Structure formats: C-alpha cells, structure tokens
PDB file of C-alpha atoms in Angstrom:
ATOM      1  CA  UNK P  14     167.153  31.619  18.765  1.00  0.00           C
ATOM      2  CA  UNK P  15     168.008  30.314  22.229  1.00  0.00           C
ATOM      3  CA  UNK P  16     165.501  27.751  23.477  1.00  0.00           C
ATOM      4  CA  UNK P  17     165.869  27.098  27.197  1.00  0.00           C
ATOM      5  CA  UNK P  18     163.177  25.858  29.572  1.00  0.00           C
ATOM      6  CA  UNK P  19     162.860  24.295  32.992  1.00  0.00           C
ATOM      7  CA  UNK P  20     160.453  21.386  32.793  1.00  0.00           C
ATOM      8  CA  UNK P  21     158.401  19.407  35.283  1.00  0.00           C
ATOM      9  CA  UNK P  22     158.640  15.636  35.660  1.00  0.00           C
ATOM     10  CA  UNK P  23     155.713  15.116  33.238  1.00  0.00           C
ATOM     11  CA  UNK P  24     157.454  17.139  30.535  1.00  0.00           C
ATOM     12  CA  UNK P  25     155.352  20.294  30.812  1.00  0.00           C
ATOM     13  CA  UNK P  26     157.080  23.667  30.962  1.00  0.00           C
ATOM     14  CA  UNK P  27     157.512  25.280  34.373  1.00  0.00           C
ATOM     15  CA  UNK P  28     159.735  28.217  33.403  1.00  0.00           C
ATOM     16  CA  UNK P  29     160.346  29.308  29.818  1.00  0.00           C
ATOM     17  CA  UNK P  30     163.514  31.310  29.149  1.00  0.00           C
ATOM     18  CA  UNK P  31     163.206  32.119  25.484  1.00  0.00           C
ATOM     19  CA  UNK P  32     160.992  29.607  23.731  1.00  0.00           C
ATOM     20  CA  UNK P  33     161.078  29.523  19.958  1.00  0.00           C
ATOM     21  CA  UNK P  34     158.505  31.783  18.340  1.00  0.00           C
ATOM     22  CA  UNK P  35     158.117  29.604  15.237  1.00  0.00           C
ATOM     23  CA  UNK P  36     154.380  28.896  14.849  1.00  0.00           C
ATOM     24  CA  UNK P  37     153.170  25.297  14.597  1.00  0.00           C
ATOM     25  CA  UNK P  38     152.081  23.751  11.325  1.00  0.00           C
ATOM     26  CA  UNK P  39     148.282  23.640  10.832  1.00  0.00           C
ATOM     27  CA  UNK P  40     146.177  20.486  10.733  1.00  0.00           C
ATOM     28  CA  UNK P  41     142.833  19.796   9.070  1.00  0.00           C
ATOM     29  CA  UNK P  42     139.762  21.024  11.016  1.00  0.00           C
ATOM     30  CA  UNK P  43     138.728  17.419  11.731  1.00  0.00           C
ATOM     31  CA  UNK P  44     142.045  16.841  13.527  1.00  0.00           C
ATOM     32  CA  UNK P  45     141.967  19.950  15.725  1.00  0.00           C
ATOM     33  CA  UNK P  46     140.175  18.117  18.536  1.00  0.00           C
ATOM     34  CA  UNK P  47     143.128  15.734  18.964  1.00  0.00           C
ATOM     35  CA  UNK P  48     145.878  18.188  17.986  1.00  0.00           C
ATOM     36  CA  UNK P  49     144.550  21.571  19.177  1.00  0.00           C
ATOM     37  CA  UNK P  50     147.975  23.200  18.790  1.00  0.00           C
ATOM     38  CA  UNK P  51     148.690  21.724  15.363  1.00  0.00           C
ATOM     39  CA  UNK P  52     152.018  20.060  14.581  1.00  0.00           C
ATOM     40  CA  UNK P  53     154.638  21.639  16.789  1.00  0.00           C
ATOM     41  CA  UNK P  54     157.845  22.355  14.923  1.00  0.00           C
ATOM     42  CA  UNK P  55     160.865  20.567  16.325  1.00  0.00           C
ATOM     43  CA  UNK P  56     158.761  17.654  17.549  1.00  0.00           C
ATOM     44  CA  UNK P  57     158.442  13.955  16.771  1.00  0.00           C
ATOM     45  CA  UNK P  58     154.911  12.670  16.125  1.00  0.00           C
ATOM     46  CA  UNK P  59     154.567   8.919  15.553  1.00  0.00           C
ATOM     47  CA  UNK P  60     151.603   7.492  13.631  1.00  0.00           C
ATOM     48  CA  UNK P  61     150.348   3.913  14.008  1.00  0.00           C
ATOM     49  CA  UNK P  62     147.646   1.989  12.208  1.00  0.00           C
ATOM     50  CA  UNK P  63     146.699   4.098   9.191  1.00  0.00           C
ATOM     51  CA  UNK P  64     148.605   5.564   6.267  1.00  0.00           C
ATOM     52  CA  UNK P  65     145.480   7.622   5.554  1.00  0.00           C
ATOM     53  CA  UNK P  66     145.846   9.274   8.970  1.00  0.00           C
ATOM     54  CA  UNK P  67     149.457  10.112   8.172  1.00  0.00           C
ATOM     55  CA  UNK P  68     148.502  11.688   4.831  1.00  0.00           C
ATOM     56  CA  UNK P  69     145.675  13.622   6.492  1.00  0.00           C
ATOM     57  CA  UNK P  70     148.175  15.034   9.005  1.00  0.00           C
ATOM     58  CA  UNK P  71     150.355  16.298   6.153  1.00  0.00           C
ATOM     59  CA  UNK P  72     147.506  17.784   4.114  1.00  0.00           C
ATOM     60  CA  UNK P  73     146.800  21.124   5.814  1.00  0.00           C
ATOM     61  CA  UNK P  74     150.483  21.884   6.402  1.00  0.00           C
ATOM     62  CA  UNK P  75     151.296  21.149   2.767  1.00  0.00           C
ATOM     63  CA  UNK P  76     148.383  23.246   1.507  1.00  0.00           C
ATOM     64  CA  UNK P  77     149.636  26.082   3.734  1.00  0.00           C
ATOM     65  CA  UNK P  78     153.032  26.047   1.999  1.00  0.00           C
ATOM     66  CA  UNK P  79     155.061  23.465   3.908  1.00  0.00           C
ATOM     67  CA  UNK P  80     157.429  21.101   2.116  1.00  0.00           C
ATOM     68  CA  UNK P  81     156.915  17.427   2.993  1.00  0.00           C
ATOM     69  CA  UNK P  82     158.742  14.171   2.351  1.00  0.00           C
ATOM     70  CA  UNK P  83     157.784  10.492   2.387  1.00  0.00           C
ATOM     71  CA  UNK P  84     160.530   7.956   3.044  1.00  0.00           C
ATOM     72  CA  UNK P  85     160.106   4.192   2.740  1.00  0.00           C
ATOM     73  CA  UNK P  86     156.504   4.188   1.409  1.00  0.00           C
ATOM     74  CA  UNK P  87     156.676   2.357  -1.933  1.00  0.00           C
ATOM     75  CA  UNK P  88     152.896   2.032  -2.453  1.00  0.00           C
ATOM     76  CA  UNK P  89     151.524   5.540  -1.899  1.00  0.00           C
ATOM     77  CA  UNK P  90     150.078   7.039  -5.071  1.00  0.00           C
ATOM     78  CA  UNK P  91     150.126  10.702  -6.021  1.00  0.00           C
ATOM     79  CA  UNK P  92     146.327  10.599  -6.289  1.00  0.00           C
ATOM     80  CA  UNK P  93     145.995   9.391  -2.685  1.00  0.00           C
ATOM     81  CA  UNK P  94     148.307  12.142  -1.430  1.00  0.00           C
ATOM     82  CA  UNK P  95     146.459  14.859  -3.356  1.00  0.00           C
ATOM     83  CA  UNK P  96     143.108  13.627  -1.986  1.00  0.00           C
ATOM     84  CA  UNK P  97     144.202  14.711   1.488  1.00  0.00           C
ATOM     85  CA  UNK P  98     145.326  18.145   0.348  1.00  0.00           C
ATOM     86  CA  UNK P  99     149.043  17.474  -0.149  1.00  0.00           C
ATOM     87  CA  UNK P 100     150.578  19.775  -2.760  1.00  0.00           C
ATOM     88  CA  UNK P 101     152.509  17.394  -5.010  1.00  0.00           C
ATOM     89  CA  UNK P 102     154.904  20.094  -6.211  1.00  0.00           C
ATOM     90  CA  UNK P 103     156.179  20.360  -2.617  1.00  0.00           C
ATOM     91  CA  UNK P 104     156.374  16.627  -1.900  1.00  0.00           C
ATOM     92  CA  UNK P 105     159.612  14.615  -2.028  1.00  0.00           C
ATOM     93  CA  UNK P 106     159.386  10.810  -2.182  1.00  0.00           C
ATOM     94  CA  UNK P 107     162.179   8.365  -1.399  1.00  0.00           C
ATOM     95  CA  UNK P 108     160.616   4.953  -1.890  1.00  0.00           C
ATOM     96  CA  UNK P 109     163.532   2.665  -1.073  1.00  0.00           C
ATOM     97  CA  UNK P 110     166.385   4.300   0.862  1.00  0.00           C
ATOM     98  CA  UNK P 111     167.820   0.861   1.677  1.00  0.00           C
ATOM     99  CA  UNK P 112     170.630   0.833   4.221  1.00  0.00           C
ATOM    100  CA  UNK P 113     170.784   4.628   4.024  1.00  0.00           C
ATOM    101  CA  UNK P 114     167.393   5.143   5.726  1.00  0.00           C
ATOM    102  CA  UNK P 115     168.760   7.159   8.646  1.00  0.00           C
ATOM    103  CA  UNK P 116     170.983   9.238   6.368  1.00  0.00           C
ATOM    104  CA  UNK P 117     168.094  10.006   4.009  1.00  0.00           C
ATOM    105  CA  UNK P 118     165.749  11.018   6.840  1.00  0.00           C
ATOM    106  CA  UNK P 119     168.416  13.186   8.468  1.00  0.00           C
ATOM    107  CA  UNK P 120     169.203  14.966   5.203  1.00  0.00           C
ATOM    108  CA  UNK P 121     165.529  15.661   4.529  1.00  0.00           C
ATOM    109  CA  UNK P 122     165.036  17.081   8.033  1.00  0.00           C
ATOM    110  CA  UNK P 123     167.634  19.679   7.038  1.00  0.00           C
ATOM    111  CA  UNK P 124     165.653  20.654   3.962  1.00  0.00           C
ATOM    112  CA  UNK P 125     161.885  20.230   4.429  1.00  0.00           C
ATOM    113  CA  UNK P 126     159.248  20.984   7.062  1.00  0.00           C
ATOM    114  CA  UNK P 127     157.771  17.502   7.661  1.00  0.00           C
ATOM    115  CA  UNK P 128     159.459  14.147   7.115  1.00  0.00           C
ATOM    116  CA  UNK P 129     157.138  11.128   7.315  1.00  0.00           C
ATOM    117  CA  UNK P 130     159.192   7.953   7.323  1.00  0.00           C
ATOM    118  CA  UNK P 131     158.511   4.248   7.663  1.00  0.00           C
ATOM    119  CA  UNK P 132     161.419   2.675   9.574  1.00  0.00           C
ATOM    120  CA  UNK P 133     163.061  -0.371   7.978  1.00  0.00           C
ATOM    121  CA  UNK P 134     161.605  -3.731   8.968  1.00  0.00           C
ATOM    122  CA  UNK P 135     163.551  -5.891  11.361  1.00  0.00           C
ATOM    123  CA  UNK P 136     163.391  -7.216  14.882  1.00  0.00           C
ATOM    124  CA  UNK P 137     166.192  -5.063  16.174  1.00  0.00           C
ATOM    125  CA  UNK P 138     164.762  -1.815  14.815  1.00  0.00           C
ATOM    126  CA  UNK P 139     166.870   1.320  14.653  1.00  0.00           C
ATOM    127  CA  UNK P 140     169.776   1.790  17.053  1.00  0.00           C
ATOM    128  CA  UNK P 141     168.732   4.038  19.976  1.00  0.00           C
ATOM    129  CA  UNK P 142     171.486   6.455  19.016  1.00  0.00           C
ATOM    130  CA  UNK P 143     169.953   6.949  15.572  1.00  0.00           C
ATOM    131  CA  UNK P 144     166.530   7.613  17.107  1.00  0.00           C
ATOM    132  CA  UNK P 145     167.996  10.263  19.415  1.00  0.00           C
ATOM    133  CA  UNK P 146     170.013  11.895  16.655  1.00  0.00           C
ATOM    134  CA  UNK P 147     167.008  12.175  14.343  1.00  0.00           C
ATOM    135  CA  UNK P 148     164.894  13.694  17.121  1.00  0.00           C
ATOM    136  CA  UNK P 149     167.687  16.184  17.849  1.00  0.00           C
ATOM    137  CA  UNK P 150     167.964  17.022  14.140  1.00  0.00           C
ATOM    138  CA  UNK P 151     164.220  17.728  13.960  1.00  0.00           C
ATOM    139  CA  UNK P 152     164.460  20.024  17.004  1.00  0.00           C
ATOM    140  CA  UNK P 153     167.453  21.941  15.702  1.00  0.00           C
ATOM    141  CA  UNK P 154     165.883  22.437  12.250  1.00  0.00           C
ATOM    142  CA  UNK P 155     162.338  23.262  13.443  1.00  0.00           C
ATOM    143  CA  UNK P 156     161.109  20.332  11.372  1.00  0.00           C
ATOM    144  CA  UNK P 157     158.546  17.652  12.257  1.00  0.00           C
ATOM    145  CA  UNK P 158     159.655  14.021  12.238  1.00  0.00           C
ATOM    146  CA  UNK P 159     156.721  11.647  11.684  1.00  0.00           C
ATOM    147  CA  UNK P 160     157.647   7.947  11.995  1.00  0.00           C
ATOM    148  CA  UNK P 161     155.013   5.544  10.669  1.00  0.00           C
ATOM    149  CA  UNK P 162     154.751   2.385  12.790  1.00  0.00           C
ATOM    150  CA  UNK P 163     153.103  -0.989  12.290  1.00  0.00           C
ATOM    151  CA  UNK P 164     151.514  -3.278  14.880  1.00  0.00           C
ATOM    152  CA  UNK P 165     153.088  -2.983  18.319  1.00  0.00           C
ATOM    153  CA  UNK P 166     156.174  -1.070  17.141  1.00  0.00           C
ATOM    154  CA  UNK P 167     157.062   2.063  19.103  1.00  0.00           C
ATOM    155  CA  UNK P 168     159.231   5.122  18.567  1.00  0.00           C
ATOM    156  CA  UNK P 169     161.042   5.921  21.852  1.00  0.00           C
ATOM    157  CA  UNK P 170     160.749   9.516  22.989  1.00  0.00           C
ATOM    158  CA  UNK P 171     157.979  10.586  20.592  1.00  0.00           C
ATOM    159  CA  UNK P 172     156.388  13.858  21.707  1.00  0.00           C
ATOM    160  CA  UNK P 173     152.993  12.790  20.345  1.00  0.00           C
ATOM    161  CA  UNK P 174     151.750   9.285  19.567  1.00  0.00           C
ATOM    162  CA  UNK P 175     148.764   9.057  17.215  1.00  0.00           C
ATOM    163  CA  UNK P 176     146.991   5.727  16.794  1.00  0.00           C
ATOM    164  CA  UNK P 177     144.143   4.659  14.510  1.00  0.00           C
ATOM    165  CA  UNK P 178     142.106   1.588  15.411  1.00  0.00           C
ATOM    166  CA  UNK P 179     138.701  -0.104  15.053  1.00  0.00           C
ATOM    167  CA  UNK P 180     138.314   0.859  11.409  1.00  0.00           C
ATOM    168  CA  UNK P 181     135.332  -0.246   9.357  1.00  0.00           C
ATOM    169  CA  UNK P 182     134.134   0.636   5.875  1.00  0.00           C
ATOM    170  CA  UNK P 183     130.678   1.675   4.716  1.00  0.00           C
ATOM    171  CA  UNK P 184     129.070   1.283   1.302  1.00  0.00           C
ATOM    172  CA  UNK P 185     129.088  -2.456   0.665  1.00  0.00           C
ATOM    173  CA  UNK P 186     125.608  -3.113   2.042  1.00  0.00           C
ATOM    174  CA  UNK P 187     124.311  -6.696   1.778  1.00  0.00           C
ATOM    175  CA  UNK P 188     127.160  -7.904  -0.397  1.00  0.00           C
ATOM    176  CA  UNK P 189     126.790  -5.255  -3.107  1.00  0.00           C
ATOM    177  CA  UNK P 190     127.889  -1.693  -3.695  1.00  0.00           C
ATOM    178  CA  UNK P 191     131.299  -0.089  -3.355  1.00  0.00           C
ATOM    179  CA  UNK P 192     133.455   1.152  -0.515  1.00  0.00           C
ATOM    180  CA  UNK P 193     132.599   4.790   0.158  1.00  0.00           C
ATOM    181  CA  UNK P 194     134.040   5.847   3.505  1.00  0.00           C
ATOM    182  CA  UNK P 195     135.914   4.427   6.486  1.00  0.00           C
ATOM    183  CA  UNK P 196     135.180   5.194  10.118  1.00  0.00           C
ATOM    184  CA  UNK P 197     138.230   5.172  12.400  1.00  0.00           C
ATOM    185  CA  UNK P 198     138.855   5.854  16.091  1.00  0.00           C
ATOM    186  CA  UNK P 199     141.952   8.059  16.461  1.00  0.00           C
ATOM    187  CA  UNK P 200     143.717   8.779  19.740  1.00  0.00           C
ATOM    188  CA  UNK P 201     146.610  11.092  20.611  1.00  0.00           C
ATOM    189  CA  UNK P 202     148.792  11.015  23.697  1.00  0.00           C
ATOM    190  CA  UNK P 203     152.324  11.951  24.578  1.00  0.00           C
ATOM    191  CA  UNK P 204     154.237  14.240  26.848  1.00  0.00           C
ATOM    192  CA  UNK P 205     154.438  17.940  27.607  1.00  0.00           C
ATOM    193  CA  UNK P 206     151.604  19.728  25.813  1.00  0.00           C
ATOM    194  CA  UNK P 207     150.314  16.350  24.582  1.00  0.00           C
ATOM    195  CA  UNK P 208     150.228  14.726  28.042  1.00  0.00           C
ATOM    196  CA  UNK P 209     146.425  14.887  28.131  1.00  0.00           C
ATOM    197  CA  UNK P 210     145.012  11.986  26.062  1.00  0.00           C
ATOM    198  CA  UNK P 211     142.554  12.991  23.341  1.00  0.00           C
ATOM    199  CA  UNK P 212     140.446  10.974  20.928  1.00  0.00           C
ATOM    200  CA  UNK P 213     138.020  11.427  18.041  1.00  0.00           C
ATOM    201  CA  UNK P 214     136.023   9.288  15.634  1.00  0.00           C
ATOM    202  CA  UNK P 215     136.753  10.289  12.047  1.00  0.00           C
ATOM    203  CA  UNK P 216     135.782   9.493   8.488  1.00  0.00           C
ATOM    204  CA  UNK P 217     139.160   8.582   7.002  1.00  0.00           C
ATOM    205  CA  UNK P 218     138.626   8.797   4.107  1.00  0.00           C
ATOM    206  CA  UNK P 219     135.273  10.567   4.031  1.00  0.00           C
ATOM    207  CA  UNK P 220     132.753   9.792   1.301  1.00  0.00           C
ATOM    208  CA  UNK P 221     133.864  12.861  -0.660  1.00  0.00           C
ATOM    209  CA  UNK P 222     137.560  12.295   0.035  1.00  0.00           C
ATOM    210  CA  UNK P 223     139.827  13.700   2.713  1.00  0.00           C
ATOM    211  CA  UNK P 224     139.069  13.582   6.429  1.00  0.00           C
ATOM    212  CA  UNK P 225     136.014  14.707   8.397  1.00  0.00           C
ATOM    213  CA  UNK P 226     134.495  14.188  11.817  1.00  0.00           C
ATOM    214  CA  UNK P 227     131.766  11.661  12.526  1.00  0.00           C
ATOM    215  CA  UNK P 228     128.824  13.640  13.826  1.00  0.00           C
ATOM    216  CA  UNK P 229     127.246  12.232  16.975  1.00  0.00           C
ATOM    217  CA  UNK P 230     123.478  12.154  16.671  1.00  0.00           C
ATOM    218  CA  UNK P 231     121.427  13.466  19.598  1.00  0.00           C
ATOM    219  CA  UNK P 232     119.222  10.870  21.284  1.00  0.00           C
ATOM    220  CA  UNK P 233     115.655  10.678  20.033  1.00  0.00           C
ATOM    221  CA  UNK P 234     113.132  11.844  22.648  1.00  0.00           C
ATOM    222  CA  UNK P 235     109.650  10.329  22.520  1.00  0.00           C
ATOM    223  CA  UNK P 236     107.180  13.127  23.270  1.00  0.00           C
ATOM    224  CA  UNK P 237     104.084  11.129  22.517  1.00  0.00           C
ATOM    225  CA  UNK P 238     103.815   9.273  25.770  1.00  0.00           C
TER     226      UNK P 238
END
C-alpha cells in the first residue's frame, strides 16, 4: 500500500495521502501510559537500561500472535522471556551473530514482527549506512526494530527512545530476605507521534512476575485537629 505523507519540522503528520492501515502491536497495560498507541509497525524503538523492559515490551505483542526475535543476547533464559508473556514457540534467538549482525537482523526483519537486537560492542558502532538500511527494512516490512543500548549509546533516527533508570529492588529488608520486585522509572520520547515525552514508575519485574504500575498513594489527611 502506498504510504505518502507531508510532515512538519517536528516529524508530525500535516497531510496524510494514504497511510498504512496496519494496526500497531499491543503493549502490556502497565506500558500504555508511555506508549498509548502501542508499538507502531514500521518503526524503530530503542531501549536503554533494562533487558526486563525490553522483554516486557515484547510480551503483549507475542501473546497476541506476533513472532519475535532476539539477536545478540547470550544470557536471556527462556524462563525470563516466558515470565513477561513471550510465547516461546514464536521466538527466534540468535545468540552470537558475529560479524554477520547486520545481515542477521535484516533477514529477521523480513520474516518476523519484532526484532530486538543488541548491537555489537565497539567504539565505532555500526556504520550509519547500516543503521539507515535497517530502519528502511523495518518500514518496508511493517516490522518493529528494537535496538537494545547500553550506557550512553544511541541509535540515530529512532522513532521512540525508551529509557529505564533509578532502579531499586525490594525484599531484602535489614540484610535478610530475598529480592521480590524492582521499581524502575521509565521514560519515552522521540519524534512524530512520540514527540511528547512520557514517563511512568513501574514494577519491573513485579512481585508476581511480569510488569505492573506502581500505585501512587493519596496523601493522608489528618481530620482530628
């Protein structure tokens, strides 16, 4: 289907002349506040700071029938993926693509709905041409490219940038107990429909597994005096 649009300087659409009708991929209810439109097909959504956040982003789409792939994540267990709702029978894993990282990611974008990939380590990063070609491949295939970044790394041209920070665990107490849940501040910003910054405080993982929102308690009002 022809996809032509005239866009404003900030990336938002001014005139749409035949936008794709493919619906976005769903996200978990706890993530709707930062991604109200879900994962838009044909987009690039980078994730920084938390592999758990990345898995949570895949969970609802996978449970809804989407095929997903993980590239360059040698330490993710099947149990961890299933905890966030990922259907293992529709999950492809390429742990060590080596020098063929770009080729592997490009091939998977042709075949599956969401490709989450950790770029190879190195100061120079990926050539800008490879970044542009992978983004173009995702757009042409109605797939979602989800680069996972570490530290101050960036993915040029990402439509949405999701970042997890200020994480702390609960459950240890005064030196005893076990880790039960982790509270994380998650923010989303980008361009076009994602130009408005959004943020939420999440349990990631929650005490019962998966992802949930941290409920804000109402202030206590003293009626006695």
